C-alpha positions as a Markdown table, in Angstrom:
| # | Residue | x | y | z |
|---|---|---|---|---|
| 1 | Unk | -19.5 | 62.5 | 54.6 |
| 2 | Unk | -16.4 | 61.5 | 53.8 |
| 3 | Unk | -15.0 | 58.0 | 53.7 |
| 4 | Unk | -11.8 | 57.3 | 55.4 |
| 5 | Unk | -9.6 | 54.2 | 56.6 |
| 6 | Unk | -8.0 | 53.7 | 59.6 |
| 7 | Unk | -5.6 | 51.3 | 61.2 |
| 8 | Unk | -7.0 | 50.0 | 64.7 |
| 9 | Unk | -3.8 | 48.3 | 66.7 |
| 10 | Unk | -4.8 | 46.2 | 69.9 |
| 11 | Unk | -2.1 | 46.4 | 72.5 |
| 12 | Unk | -1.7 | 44.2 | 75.9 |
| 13 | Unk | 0.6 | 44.9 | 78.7 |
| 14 | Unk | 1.2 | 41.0 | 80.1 |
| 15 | Unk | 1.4 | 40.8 | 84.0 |
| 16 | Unk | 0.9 | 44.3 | 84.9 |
| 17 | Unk | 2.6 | 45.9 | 88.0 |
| 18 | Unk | 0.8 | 46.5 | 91.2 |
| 19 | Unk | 2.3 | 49.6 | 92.1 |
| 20 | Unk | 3.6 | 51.7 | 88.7 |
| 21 | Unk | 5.9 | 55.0 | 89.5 |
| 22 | Unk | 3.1 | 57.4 | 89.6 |
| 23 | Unk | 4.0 | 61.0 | 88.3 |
| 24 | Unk | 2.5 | 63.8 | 90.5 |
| 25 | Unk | -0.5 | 64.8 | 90.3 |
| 26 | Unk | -1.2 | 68.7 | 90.8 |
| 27 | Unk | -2.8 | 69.5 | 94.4 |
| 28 | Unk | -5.9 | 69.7 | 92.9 |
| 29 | Unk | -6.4 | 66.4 | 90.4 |
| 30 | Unk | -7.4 | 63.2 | 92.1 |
| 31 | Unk | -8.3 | 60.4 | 89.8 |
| 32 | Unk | -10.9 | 58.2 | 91.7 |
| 33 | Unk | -13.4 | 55.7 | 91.2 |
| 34 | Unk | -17.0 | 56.1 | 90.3 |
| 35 | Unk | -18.7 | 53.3 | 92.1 |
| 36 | Unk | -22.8 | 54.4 | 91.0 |
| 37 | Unk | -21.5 | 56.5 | 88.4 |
| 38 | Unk | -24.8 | 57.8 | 86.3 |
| 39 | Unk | -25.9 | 57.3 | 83.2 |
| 40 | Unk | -25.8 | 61.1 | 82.6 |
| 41 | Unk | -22.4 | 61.6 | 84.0 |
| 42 | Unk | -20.9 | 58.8 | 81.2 |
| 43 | Unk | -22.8 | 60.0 | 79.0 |
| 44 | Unk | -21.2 | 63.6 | 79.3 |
| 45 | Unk | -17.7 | 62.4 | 79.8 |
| 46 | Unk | -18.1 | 59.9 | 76.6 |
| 47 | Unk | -19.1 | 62.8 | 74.5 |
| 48 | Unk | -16.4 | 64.9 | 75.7 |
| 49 | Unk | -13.4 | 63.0 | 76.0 |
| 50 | Unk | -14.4 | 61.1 | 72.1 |
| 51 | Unk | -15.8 | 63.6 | 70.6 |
| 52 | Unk | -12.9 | 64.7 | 68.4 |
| 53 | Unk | -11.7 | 60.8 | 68.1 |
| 54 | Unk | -15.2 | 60.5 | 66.6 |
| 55 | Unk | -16.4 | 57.7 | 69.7 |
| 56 | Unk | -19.8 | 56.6 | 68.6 |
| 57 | Unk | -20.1 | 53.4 | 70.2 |
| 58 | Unk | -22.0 | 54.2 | 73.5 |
| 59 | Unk | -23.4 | 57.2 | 72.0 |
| 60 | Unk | -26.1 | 54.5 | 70.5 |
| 61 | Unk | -27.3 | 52.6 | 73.4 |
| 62 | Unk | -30.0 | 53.6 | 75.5 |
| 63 | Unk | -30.3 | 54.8 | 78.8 |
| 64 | Unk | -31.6 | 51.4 | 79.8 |
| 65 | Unk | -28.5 | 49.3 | 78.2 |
| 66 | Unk | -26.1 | 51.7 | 79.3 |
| 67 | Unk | -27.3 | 52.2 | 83.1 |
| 68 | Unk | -27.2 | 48.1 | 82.7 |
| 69 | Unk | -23.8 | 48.1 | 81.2 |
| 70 | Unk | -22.6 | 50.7 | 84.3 |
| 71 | Unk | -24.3 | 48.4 | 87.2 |
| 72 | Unk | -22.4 | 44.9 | 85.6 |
| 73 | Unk | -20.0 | 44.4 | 88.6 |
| 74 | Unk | -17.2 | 43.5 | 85.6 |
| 75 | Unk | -17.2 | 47.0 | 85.0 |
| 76 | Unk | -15.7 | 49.8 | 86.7 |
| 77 | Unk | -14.9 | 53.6 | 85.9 |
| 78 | Unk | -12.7 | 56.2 | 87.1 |
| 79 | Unk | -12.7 | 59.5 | 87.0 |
| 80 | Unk | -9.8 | 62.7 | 86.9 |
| 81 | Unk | -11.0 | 65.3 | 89.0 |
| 82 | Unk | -9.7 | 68.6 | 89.3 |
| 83 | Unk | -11.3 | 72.5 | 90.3 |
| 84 | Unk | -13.1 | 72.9 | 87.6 |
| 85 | Unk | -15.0 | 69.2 | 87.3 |
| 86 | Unk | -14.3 | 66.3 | 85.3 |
| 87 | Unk | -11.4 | 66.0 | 83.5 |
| 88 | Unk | -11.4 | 62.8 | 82.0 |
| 89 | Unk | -11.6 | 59.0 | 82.6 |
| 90 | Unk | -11.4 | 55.4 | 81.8 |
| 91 | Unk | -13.7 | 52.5 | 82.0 |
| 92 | Unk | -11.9 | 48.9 | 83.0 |
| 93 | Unk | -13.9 | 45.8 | 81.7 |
| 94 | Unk | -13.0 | 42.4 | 83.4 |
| 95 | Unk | -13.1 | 39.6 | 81.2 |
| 96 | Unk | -13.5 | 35.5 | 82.4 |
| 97 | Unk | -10.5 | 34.8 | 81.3 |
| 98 | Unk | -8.6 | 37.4 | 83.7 |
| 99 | Unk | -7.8 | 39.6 | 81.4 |
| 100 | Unk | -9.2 | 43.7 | 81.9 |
| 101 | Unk | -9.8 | 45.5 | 78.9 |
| 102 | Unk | -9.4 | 49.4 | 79.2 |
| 103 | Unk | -12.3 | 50.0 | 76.8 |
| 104 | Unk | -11.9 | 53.5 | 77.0 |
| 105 | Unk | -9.3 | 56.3 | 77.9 |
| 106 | Unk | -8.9 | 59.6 | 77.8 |
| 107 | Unk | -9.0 | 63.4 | 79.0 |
| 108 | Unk | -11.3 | 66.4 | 78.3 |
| 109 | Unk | -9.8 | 68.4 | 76.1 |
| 110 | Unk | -8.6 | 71.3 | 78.3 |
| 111 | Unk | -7.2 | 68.7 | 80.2 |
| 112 | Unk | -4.6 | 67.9 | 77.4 |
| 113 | Unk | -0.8 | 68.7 | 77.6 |
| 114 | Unk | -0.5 | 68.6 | 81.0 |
| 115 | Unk | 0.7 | 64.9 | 81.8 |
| 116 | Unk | -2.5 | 63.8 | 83.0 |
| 117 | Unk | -2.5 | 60.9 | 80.4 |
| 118 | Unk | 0.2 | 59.5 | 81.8 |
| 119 | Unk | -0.5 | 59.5 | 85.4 |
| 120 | Unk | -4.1 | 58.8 | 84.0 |
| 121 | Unk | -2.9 | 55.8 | 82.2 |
| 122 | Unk | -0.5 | 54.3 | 85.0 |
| 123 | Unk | -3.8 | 54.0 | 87.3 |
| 124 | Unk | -5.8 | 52.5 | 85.1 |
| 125 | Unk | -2.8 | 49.9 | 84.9 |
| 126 | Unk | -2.2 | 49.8 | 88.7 |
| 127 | Unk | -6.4 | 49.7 | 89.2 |
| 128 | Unk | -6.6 | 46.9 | 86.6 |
| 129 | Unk | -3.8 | 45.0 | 88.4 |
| 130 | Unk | -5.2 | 45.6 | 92.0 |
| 131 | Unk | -8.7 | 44.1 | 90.6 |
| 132 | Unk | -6.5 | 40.8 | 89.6 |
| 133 | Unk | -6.1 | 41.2 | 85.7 |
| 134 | Unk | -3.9 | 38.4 | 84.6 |
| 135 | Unk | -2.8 | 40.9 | 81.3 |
| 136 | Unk | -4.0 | 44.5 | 80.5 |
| 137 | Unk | -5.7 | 45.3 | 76.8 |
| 138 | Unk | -6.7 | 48.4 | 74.9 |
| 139 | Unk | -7.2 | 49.5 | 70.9 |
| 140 | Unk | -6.3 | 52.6 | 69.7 |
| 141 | Unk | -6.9 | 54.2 | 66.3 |
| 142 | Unk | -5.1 | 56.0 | 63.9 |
| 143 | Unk | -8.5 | 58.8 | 64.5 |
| 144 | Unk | -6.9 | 58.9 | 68.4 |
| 145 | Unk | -4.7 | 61.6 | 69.4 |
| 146 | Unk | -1.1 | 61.5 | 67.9 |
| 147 | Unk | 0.2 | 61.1 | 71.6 |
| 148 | Unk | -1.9 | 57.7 | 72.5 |
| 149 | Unk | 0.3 | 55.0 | 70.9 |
| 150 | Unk | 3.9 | 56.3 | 72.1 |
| 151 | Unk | 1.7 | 57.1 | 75.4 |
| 152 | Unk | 0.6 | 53.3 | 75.8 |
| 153 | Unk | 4.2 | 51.8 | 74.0 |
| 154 | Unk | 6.1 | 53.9 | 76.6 |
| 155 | Unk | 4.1 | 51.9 | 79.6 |
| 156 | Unk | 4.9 | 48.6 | 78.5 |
| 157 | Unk | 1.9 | 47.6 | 76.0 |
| 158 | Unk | 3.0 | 45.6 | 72.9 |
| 159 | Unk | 0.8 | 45.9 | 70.0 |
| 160 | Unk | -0.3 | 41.9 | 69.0 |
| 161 | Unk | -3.0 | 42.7 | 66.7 |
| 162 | Unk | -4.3 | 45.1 | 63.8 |
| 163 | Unk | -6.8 | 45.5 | 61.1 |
| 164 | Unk | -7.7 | 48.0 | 59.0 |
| 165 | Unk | -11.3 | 49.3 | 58.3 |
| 166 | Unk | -13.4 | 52.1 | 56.6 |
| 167 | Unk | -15.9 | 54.7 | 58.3 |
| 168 | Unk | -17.2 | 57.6 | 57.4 |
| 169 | Unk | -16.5 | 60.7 | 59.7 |
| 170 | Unk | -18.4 | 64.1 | 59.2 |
| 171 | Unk | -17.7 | 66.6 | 57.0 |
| 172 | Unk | -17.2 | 69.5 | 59.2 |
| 173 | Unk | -13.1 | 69.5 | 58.5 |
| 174 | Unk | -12.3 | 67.7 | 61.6 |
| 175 | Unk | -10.8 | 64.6 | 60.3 |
């Protein structure tokens, strides 16, 4: 397995608007949230949004930690909907100093190149802001999609941390 580095950049958006311009959504995508959303139904969405990002953080825990982790009332998820299911989704994390952490972000693959990470993106903002968030945070990775930093730049976020660090990915060409 090969070893590579990668640059992780953390990025806050300070006082985040209430009501960002929305883009339209197509007829038949509605992002909304999952208030009992299952262990199962992370646990697909996880794999199938990070899986080419190489996400492997949840992937560990246990049923038990995770449904625990789902029921904490300082989390909440959302989820893009559209005909054919679930199309991606983004987990808010509320932190005691009134800050919200969007831990995780991101579409299904066939879901990319549509503009569904920006509309995607602006209502995990406007959600995060409705719940009271005093600033907006998120990392990214230089193993995200190309289109995530200029994505987050372009809705206000300023990068104010970064570190570098080494992983191994698997060697199956994908990195």
């Amino acid at each position: 397995m090969p070893i590579v580095t990668v640059e992780r950049t953390y990025l806050r958006l300070e006082a985040p608007s209430v009501a960002p311009p929305f883009p339209p959504l197509p007829p038949d995508v509605r992002i909304v949230e999952a208030t009992r959303c299952t262990v199962a139904r992370y646990r697909r969405l996880y794999a199938e949004v990070g899986e080419r990002f190489h996400w492997r953080d949840r992937l560990a825990w246990s049923d038990q930690q995770l449904g625990a982790h789902l029921a904490d009332a300082n989390v909440r998820i959302w989820v893009l909907e559209d005909a054919a299911g679930d199309g991606g989704f983004f987990e808010l994390v509320r932190a005691d100093d009134g800050s919200v952490e969007i831990a995780y972000f991101g579409l299904v693959p066939s879901r990319h190149g549509r503009g569904l990470g920006r509309a995607l993106l602006e209502h995990a903002i406007a959600d995060a802001s409705g719940w009271g968030a005093t600033s907006v945070w998120l990392h990214t990775c230089t193993l995200d999609a190309p289109q995530a930093l200029p994505n987050y730049r372009a809705r206000g976020f300023v990068p104010f941390k970064r570190e570098t660090y080494e992983t191994t990915l698997p060697d199956d060409g994908s990195a």
